[in-house]
mmCIF file of C-alpha atoms in Angstrom:
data_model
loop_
_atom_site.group_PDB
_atom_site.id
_atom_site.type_symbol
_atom_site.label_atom_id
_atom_site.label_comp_id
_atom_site.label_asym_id
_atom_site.label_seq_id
_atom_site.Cartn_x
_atom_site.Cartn_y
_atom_site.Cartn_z
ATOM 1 C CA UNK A 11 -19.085 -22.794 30.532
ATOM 2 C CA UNK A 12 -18.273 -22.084 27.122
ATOM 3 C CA UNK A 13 -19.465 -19.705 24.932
ATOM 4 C CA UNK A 14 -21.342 -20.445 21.436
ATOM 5 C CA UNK A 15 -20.196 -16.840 20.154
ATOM 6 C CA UNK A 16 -21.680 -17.332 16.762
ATOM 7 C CA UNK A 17 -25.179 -18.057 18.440
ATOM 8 C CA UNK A 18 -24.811 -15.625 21.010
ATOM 9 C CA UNK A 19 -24.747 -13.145 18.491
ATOM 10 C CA UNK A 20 -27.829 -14.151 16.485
ATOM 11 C CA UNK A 21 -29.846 -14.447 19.810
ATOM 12 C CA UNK A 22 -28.585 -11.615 21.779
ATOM 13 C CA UNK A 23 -27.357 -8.811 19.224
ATOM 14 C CA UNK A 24 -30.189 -9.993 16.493
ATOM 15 C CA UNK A 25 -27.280 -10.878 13.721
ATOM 16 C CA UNK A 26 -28.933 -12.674 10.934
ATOM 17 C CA UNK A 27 -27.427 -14.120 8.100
ATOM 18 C CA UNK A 28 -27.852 -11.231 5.831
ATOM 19 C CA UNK A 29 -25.422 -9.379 8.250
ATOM 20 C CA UNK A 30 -22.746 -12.020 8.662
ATOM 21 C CA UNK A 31 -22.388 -12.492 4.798
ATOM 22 C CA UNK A 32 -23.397 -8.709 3.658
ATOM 23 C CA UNK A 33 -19.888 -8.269 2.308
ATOM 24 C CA UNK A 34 -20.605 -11.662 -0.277
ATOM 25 C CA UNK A 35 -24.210 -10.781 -0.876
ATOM 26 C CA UNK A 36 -23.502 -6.728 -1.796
ATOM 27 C CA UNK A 37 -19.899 -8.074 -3.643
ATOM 28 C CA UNK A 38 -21.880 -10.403 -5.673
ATOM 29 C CA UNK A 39 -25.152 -8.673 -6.518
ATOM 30 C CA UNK A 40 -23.715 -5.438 -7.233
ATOM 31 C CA UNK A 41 -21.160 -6.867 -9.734
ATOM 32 C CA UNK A 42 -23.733 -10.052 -11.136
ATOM 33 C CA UNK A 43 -26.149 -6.583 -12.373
ATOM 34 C CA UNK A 44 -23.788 -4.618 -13.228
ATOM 35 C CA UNK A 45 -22.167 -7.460 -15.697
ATOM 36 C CA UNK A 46 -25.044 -8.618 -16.682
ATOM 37 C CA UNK A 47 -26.691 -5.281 -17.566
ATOM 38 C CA UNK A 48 -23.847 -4.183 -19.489
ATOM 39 C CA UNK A 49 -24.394 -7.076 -22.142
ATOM 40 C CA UNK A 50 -27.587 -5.891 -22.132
ATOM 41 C CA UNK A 51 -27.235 -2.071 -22.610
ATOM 42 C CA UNK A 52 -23.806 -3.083 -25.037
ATOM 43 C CA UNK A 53 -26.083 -4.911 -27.453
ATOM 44 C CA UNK A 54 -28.680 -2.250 -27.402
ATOM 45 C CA UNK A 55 -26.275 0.388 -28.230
ATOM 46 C CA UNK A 56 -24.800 -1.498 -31.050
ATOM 47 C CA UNK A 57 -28.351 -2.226 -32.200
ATOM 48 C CA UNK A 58 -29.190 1.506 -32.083
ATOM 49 C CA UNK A 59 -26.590 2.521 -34.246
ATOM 50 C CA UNK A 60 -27.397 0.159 -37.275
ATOM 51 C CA UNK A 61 -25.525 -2.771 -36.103
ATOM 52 C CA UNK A 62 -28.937 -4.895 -36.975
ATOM 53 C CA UNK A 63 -31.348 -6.245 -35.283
ATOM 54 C CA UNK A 64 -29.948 -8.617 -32.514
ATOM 55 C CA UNK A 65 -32.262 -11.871 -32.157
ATOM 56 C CA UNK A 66 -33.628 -12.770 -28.037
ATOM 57 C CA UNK A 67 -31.360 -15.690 -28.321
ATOM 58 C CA UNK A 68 -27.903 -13.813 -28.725
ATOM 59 C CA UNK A 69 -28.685 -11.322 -25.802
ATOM 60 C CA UNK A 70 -29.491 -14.320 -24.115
ATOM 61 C CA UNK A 71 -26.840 -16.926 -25.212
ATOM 62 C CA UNK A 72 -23.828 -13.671 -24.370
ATOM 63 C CA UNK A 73 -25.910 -12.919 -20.897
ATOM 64 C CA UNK A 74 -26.162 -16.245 -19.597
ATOM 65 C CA UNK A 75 -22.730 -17.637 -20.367
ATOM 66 C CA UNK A 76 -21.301 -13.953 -19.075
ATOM 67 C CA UNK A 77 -23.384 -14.482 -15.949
ATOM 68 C CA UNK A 78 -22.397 -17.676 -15.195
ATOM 69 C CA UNK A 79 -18.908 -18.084 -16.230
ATOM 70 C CA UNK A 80 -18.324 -14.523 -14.054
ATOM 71 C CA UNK A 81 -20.446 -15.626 -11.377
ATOM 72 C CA UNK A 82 -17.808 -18.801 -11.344
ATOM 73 C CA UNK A 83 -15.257 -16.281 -11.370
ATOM 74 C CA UNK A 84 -16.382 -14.461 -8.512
ATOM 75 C CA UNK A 85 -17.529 -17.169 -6.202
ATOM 76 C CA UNK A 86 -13.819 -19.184 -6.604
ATOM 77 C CA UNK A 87 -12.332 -15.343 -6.271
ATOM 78 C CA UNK A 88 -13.855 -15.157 -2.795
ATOM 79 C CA UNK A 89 -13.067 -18.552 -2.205
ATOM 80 C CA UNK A 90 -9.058 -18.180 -2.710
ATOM 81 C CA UNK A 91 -9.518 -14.512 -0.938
ATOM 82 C CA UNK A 92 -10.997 -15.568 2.068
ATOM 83 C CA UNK A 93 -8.266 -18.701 2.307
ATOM 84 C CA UNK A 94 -5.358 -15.934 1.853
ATOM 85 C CA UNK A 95 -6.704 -14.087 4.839
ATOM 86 C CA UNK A 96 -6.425 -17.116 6.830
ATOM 87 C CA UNK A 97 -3.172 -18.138 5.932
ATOM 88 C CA UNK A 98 -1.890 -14.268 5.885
ATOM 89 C CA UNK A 99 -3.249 -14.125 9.703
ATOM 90 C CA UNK A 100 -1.804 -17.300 10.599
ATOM 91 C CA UNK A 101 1.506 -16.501 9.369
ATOM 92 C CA UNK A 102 1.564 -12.761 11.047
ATOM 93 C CA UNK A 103 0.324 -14.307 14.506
ATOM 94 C CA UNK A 104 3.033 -16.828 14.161
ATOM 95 C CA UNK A 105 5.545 -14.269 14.153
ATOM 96 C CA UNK A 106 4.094 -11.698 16.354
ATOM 97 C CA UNK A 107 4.442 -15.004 18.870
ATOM 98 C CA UNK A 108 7.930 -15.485 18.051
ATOM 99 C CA UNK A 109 8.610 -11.796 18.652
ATOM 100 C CA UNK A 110 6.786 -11.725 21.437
ATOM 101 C CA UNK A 111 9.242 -14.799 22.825
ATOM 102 C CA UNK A 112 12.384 -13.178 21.855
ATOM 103 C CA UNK A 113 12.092 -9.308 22.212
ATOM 104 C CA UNK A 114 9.822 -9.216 24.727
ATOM 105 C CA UNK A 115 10.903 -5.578 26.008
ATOM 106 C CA UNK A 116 10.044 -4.312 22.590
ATOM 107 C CA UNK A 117 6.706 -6.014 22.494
ATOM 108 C CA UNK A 118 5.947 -5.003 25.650
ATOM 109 C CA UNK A 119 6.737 -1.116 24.650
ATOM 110 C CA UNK A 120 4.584 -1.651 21.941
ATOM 111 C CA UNK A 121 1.504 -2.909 23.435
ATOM 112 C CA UNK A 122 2.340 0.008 26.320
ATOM 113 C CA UNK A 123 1.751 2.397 23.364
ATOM 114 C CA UNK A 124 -1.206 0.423 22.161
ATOM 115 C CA UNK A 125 -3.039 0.907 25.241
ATOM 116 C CA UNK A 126 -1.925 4.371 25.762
ATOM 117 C CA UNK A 127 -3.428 5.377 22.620
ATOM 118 C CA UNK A 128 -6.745 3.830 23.290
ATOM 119 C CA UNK A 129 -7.213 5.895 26.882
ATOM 120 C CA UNK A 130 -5.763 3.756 29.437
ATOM 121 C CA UNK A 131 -3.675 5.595 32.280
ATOM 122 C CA UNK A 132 0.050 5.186 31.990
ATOM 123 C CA UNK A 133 0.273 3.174 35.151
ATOM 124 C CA UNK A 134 -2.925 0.764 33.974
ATOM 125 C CA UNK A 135 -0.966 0.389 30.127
ATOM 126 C CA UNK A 136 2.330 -0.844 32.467
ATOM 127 C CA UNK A 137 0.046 -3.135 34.157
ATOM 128 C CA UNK A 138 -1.571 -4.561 31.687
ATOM 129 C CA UNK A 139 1.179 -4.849 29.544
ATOM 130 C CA UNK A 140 3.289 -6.748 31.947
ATOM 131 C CA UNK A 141 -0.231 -9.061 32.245
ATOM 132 C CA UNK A 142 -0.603 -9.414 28.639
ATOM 133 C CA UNK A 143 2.929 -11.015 28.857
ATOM 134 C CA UNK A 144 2.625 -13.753 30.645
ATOM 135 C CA UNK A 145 -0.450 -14.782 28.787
ATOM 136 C CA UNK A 146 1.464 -14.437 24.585
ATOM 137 C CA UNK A 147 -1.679 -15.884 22.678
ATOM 138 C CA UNK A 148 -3.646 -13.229 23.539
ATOM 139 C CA UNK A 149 -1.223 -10.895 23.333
ATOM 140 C CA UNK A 150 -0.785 -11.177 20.181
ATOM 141 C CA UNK A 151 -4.313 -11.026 19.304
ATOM 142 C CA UNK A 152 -4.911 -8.243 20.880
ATOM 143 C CA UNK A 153 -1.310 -7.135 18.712
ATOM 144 C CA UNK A 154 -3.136 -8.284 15.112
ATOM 145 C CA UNK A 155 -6.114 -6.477 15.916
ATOM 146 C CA UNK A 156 -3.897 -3.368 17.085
ATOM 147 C CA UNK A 157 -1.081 -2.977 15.407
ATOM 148 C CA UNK A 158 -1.626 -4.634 12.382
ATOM 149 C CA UNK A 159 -5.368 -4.155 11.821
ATOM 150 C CA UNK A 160 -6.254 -8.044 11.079
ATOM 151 C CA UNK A 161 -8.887 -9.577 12.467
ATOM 152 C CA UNK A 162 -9.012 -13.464 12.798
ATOM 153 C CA UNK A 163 -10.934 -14.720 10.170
ATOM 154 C CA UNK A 164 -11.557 -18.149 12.001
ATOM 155 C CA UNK A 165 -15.136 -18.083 11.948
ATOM 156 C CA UNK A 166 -15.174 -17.314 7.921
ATOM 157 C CA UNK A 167 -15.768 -19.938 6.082
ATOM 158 C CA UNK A 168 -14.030 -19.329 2.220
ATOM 159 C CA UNK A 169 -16.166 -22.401 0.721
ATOM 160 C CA UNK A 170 -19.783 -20.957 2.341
ATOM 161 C CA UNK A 171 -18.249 -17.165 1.625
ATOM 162 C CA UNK A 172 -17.713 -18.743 -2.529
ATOM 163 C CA UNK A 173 -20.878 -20.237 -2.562
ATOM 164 C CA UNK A 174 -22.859 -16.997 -1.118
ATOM 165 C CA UNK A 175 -21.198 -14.335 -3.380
ATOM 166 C CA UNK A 176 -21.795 -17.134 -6.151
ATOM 167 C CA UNK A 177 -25.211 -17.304 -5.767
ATOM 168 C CA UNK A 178 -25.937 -13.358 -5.009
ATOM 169 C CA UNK A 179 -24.136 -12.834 -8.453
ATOM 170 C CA UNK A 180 -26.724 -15.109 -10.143
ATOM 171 C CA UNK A 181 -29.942 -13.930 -8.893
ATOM 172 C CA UNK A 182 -29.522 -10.517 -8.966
ATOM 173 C CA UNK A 183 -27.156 -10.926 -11.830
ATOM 174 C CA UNK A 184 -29.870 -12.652 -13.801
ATOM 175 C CA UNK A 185 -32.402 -9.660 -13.701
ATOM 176 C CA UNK A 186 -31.872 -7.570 -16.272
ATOM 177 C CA UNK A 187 -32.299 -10.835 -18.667
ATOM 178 C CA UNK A 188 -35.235 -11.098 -17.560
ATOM 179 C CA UNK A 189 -37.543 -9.404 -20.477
ATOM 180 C CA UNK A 190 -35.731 -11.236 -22.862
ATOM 181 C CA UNK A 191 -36.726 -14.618 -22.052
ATOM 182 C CA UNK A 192 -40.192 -13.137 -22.400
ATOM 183 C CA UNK A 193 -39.615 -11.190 -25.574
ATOM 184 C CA UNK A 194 -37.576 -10.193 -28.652
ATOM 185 C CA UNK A 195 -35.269 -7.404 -28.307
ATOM 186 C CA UNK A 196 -37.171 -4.113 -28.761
ATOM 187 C CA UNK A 197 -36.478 -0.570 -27.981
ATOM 188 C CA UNK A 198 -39.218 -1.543 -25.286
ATOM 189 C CA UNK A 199 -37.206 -4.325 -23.909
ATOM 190 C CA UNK A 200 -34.435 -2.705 -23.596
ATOM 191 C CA UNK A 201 -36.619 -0.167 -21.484
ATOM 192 C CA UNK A 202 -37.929 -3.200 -19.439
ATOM 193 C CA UNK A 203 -34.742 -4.297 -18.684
ATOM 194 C CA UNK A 204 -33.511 -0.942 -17.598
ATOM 195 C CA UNK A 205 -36.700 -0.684 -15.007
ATOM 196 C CA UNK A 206 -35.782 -4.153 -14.022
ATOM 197 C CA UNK A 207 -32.345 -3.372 -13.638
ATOM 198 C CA UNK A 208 -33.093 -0.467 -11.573
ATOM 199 C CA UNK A 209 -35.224 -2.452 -8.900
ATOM 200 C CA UNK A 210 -32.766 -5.001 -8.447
ATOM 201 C CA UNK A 211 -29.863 -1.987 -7.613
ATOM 202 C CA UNK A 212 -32.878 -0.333 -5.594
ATOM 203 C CA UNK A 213 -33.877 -3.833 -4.385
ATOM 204 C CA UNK A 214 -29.774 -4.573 -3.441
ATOM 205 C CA UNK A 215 -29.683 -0.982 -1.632
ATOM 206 C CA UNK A 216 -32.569 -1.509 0.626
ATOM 207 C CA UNK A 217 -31.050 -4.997 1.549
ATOM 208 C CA UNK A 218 -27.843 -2.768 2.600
ATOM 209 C CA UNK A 219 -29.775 -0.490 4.401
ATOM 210 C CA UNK A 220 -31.879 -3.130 6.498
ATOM 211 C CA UNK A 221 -28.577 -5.056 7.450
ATOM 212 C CA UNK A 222 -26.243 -1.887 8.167
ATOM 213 C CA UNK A 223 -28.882 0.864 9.491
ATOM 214 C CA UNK A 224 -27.289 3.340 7.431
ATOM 215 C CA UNK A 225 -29.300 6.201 5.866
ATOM 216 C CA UNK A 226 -31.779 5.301 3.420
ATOM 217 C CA UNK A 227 -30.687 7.628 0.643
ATOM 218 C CA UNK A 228 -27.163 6.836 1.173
ATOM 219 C CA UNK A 229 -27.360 3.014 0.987
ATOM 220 C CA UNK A 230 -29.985 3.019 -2.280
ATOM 221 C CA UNK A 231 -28.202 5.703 -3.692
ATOM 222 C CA UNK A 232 -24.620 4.372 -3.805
ATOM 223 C CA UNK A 233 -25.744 1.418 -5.139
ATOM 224 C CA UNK A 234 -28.003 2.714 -7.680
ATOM 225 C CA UNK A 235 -24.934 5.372 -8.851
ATOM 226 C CA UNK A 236 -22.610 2.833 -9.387
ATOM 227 C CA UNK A 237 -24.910 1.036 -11.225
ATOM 228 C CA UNK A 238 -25.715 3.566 -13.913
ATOM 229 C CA UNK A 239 -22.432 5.109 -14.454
ATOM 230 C CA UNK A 240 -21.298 1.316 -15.739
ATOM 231 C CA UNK A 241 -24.520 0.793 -17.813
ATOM 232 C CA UNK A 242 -23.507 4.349 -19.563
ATOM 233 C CA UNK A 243 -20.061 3.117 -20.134
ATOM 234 C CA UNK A 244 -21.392 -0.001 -21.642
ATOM 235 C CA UNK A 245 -24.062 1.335 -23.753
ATOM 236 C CA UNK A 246 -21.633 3.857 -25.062
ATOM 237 C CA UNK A 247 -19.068 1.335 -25.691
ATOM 238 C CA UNK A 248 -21.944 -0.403 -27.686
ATOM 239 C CA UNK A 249 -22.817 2.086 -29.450
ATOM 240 C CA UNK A 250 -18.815 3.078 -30.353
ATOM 241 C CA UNK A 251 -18.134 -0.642 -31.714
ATOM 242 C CA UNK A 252 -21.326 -1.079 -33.101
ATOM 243 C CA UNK A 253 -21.295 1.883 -35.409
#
């Protein structure tokens, strides 16, 4: 009987989606409101300090094209990072089998140490070691994970990994525009956006913390720090070129 590993995790451990593709969904969002924002906040801060009044259609026209030409950017980044891992692990495992063919006392003192390290008896490590020798493939899995700290990324998929952190980066990426499709650019929109800004981080935290468990403060927090400290930068900058 063979094992559906993928399902049996869904079913039996309760791993959803959000968890399997929290890295693309946190990567994305994070940086899509970040970007985004700091149009936003740079055009406000120009406007602030006499730069002129900015029309709805330039924040929008600079937001939108930002937001999807990154979000592009980001979604083909993952792609191409995601394919690197799987030819960087394929290439290791191929030589940790070669190795494992043609020094095989070395190997074997290796994944001795391995095993010593994570709690097994000297006597068990010999065994096991001599085991783990006559069966090489997992070996050297066992070896990647071990000694080199790779995991196989077989079950990652870098087109479905693009396309996630592509389309995190757009929705969340896409809040902070939000007031000004419904408005010209105020002082008060530029306070809208800010609020709306801040529940998307909050709203991107809380997704965190129901995938990860962590502590609640911890996982809004982070996310809503990072957050702020770049819409500073940018609505300084703003203010710097704009004057």
């Amino acid at each position: 009987m063979t094992i559906d590993w993928t399902a049996h995790r869904r079913e039996a451990h309760s791993l959803g989606r959000t968890q399997e593709f929290l890295k693309q969904i946190i990567y994305g969002g994070n940086d899509g409101i970040v970007t985004t924002f700091a149009i936003v906040a740079g055009f406000a801060g120009a406007a602030s300090d006499g730069a002129g009044q900015i029309g709805a259609v330039a924040v929008l026209v600079f937001g939108l094209a930002n937001l999807f030409a990154d979000a592009v950017s980001m979604g083909l980044g993952e792609f191409l990072s995601t394919r690197s891992q799987h030819d960087l692990y394929r290439t290791r495992r191929s030589s940790e089998l070669r190795e494992i063919a043609e020094n095989p006392a070395q190997e074997r003192f290796e994944m001795v140490h391995i095993l010593r390290q994570r709690g097994l008896p000297d006597n068990e490590a010999e065994t096991t070691a001599d085991i783990m020798l006559r069966h090489p493939d997992m070996m050297a899995d066992l070896m990647m994970t071990y000694e080199f700290g790779m995991h196989d990324p077989a079950e990652e998929n870098p087109a479905i990994n693009g396309f996630v952190t592509f389309c995190s980066f757009v929705v969340f990426g896409a809040v902070p525009l939000v007031p000004y499709f419904i408005s010209e650019p105020t002082p008060a929109t530029f306070i809208h956006s800010v609020m709306t800004t801040a529940g998307a981080l909050i709203a991107l935290g809380l997704l965190r913390w129901n995938a990860t468990g962590e502590p609640l403060h911890r996982s809004v927090g982070e996310t809503v720090l990072v957050g702020t400290v770049c819409a500073v930068v940018a609505y300084g900058v703003g203010m710097l070129v704009g004057g």
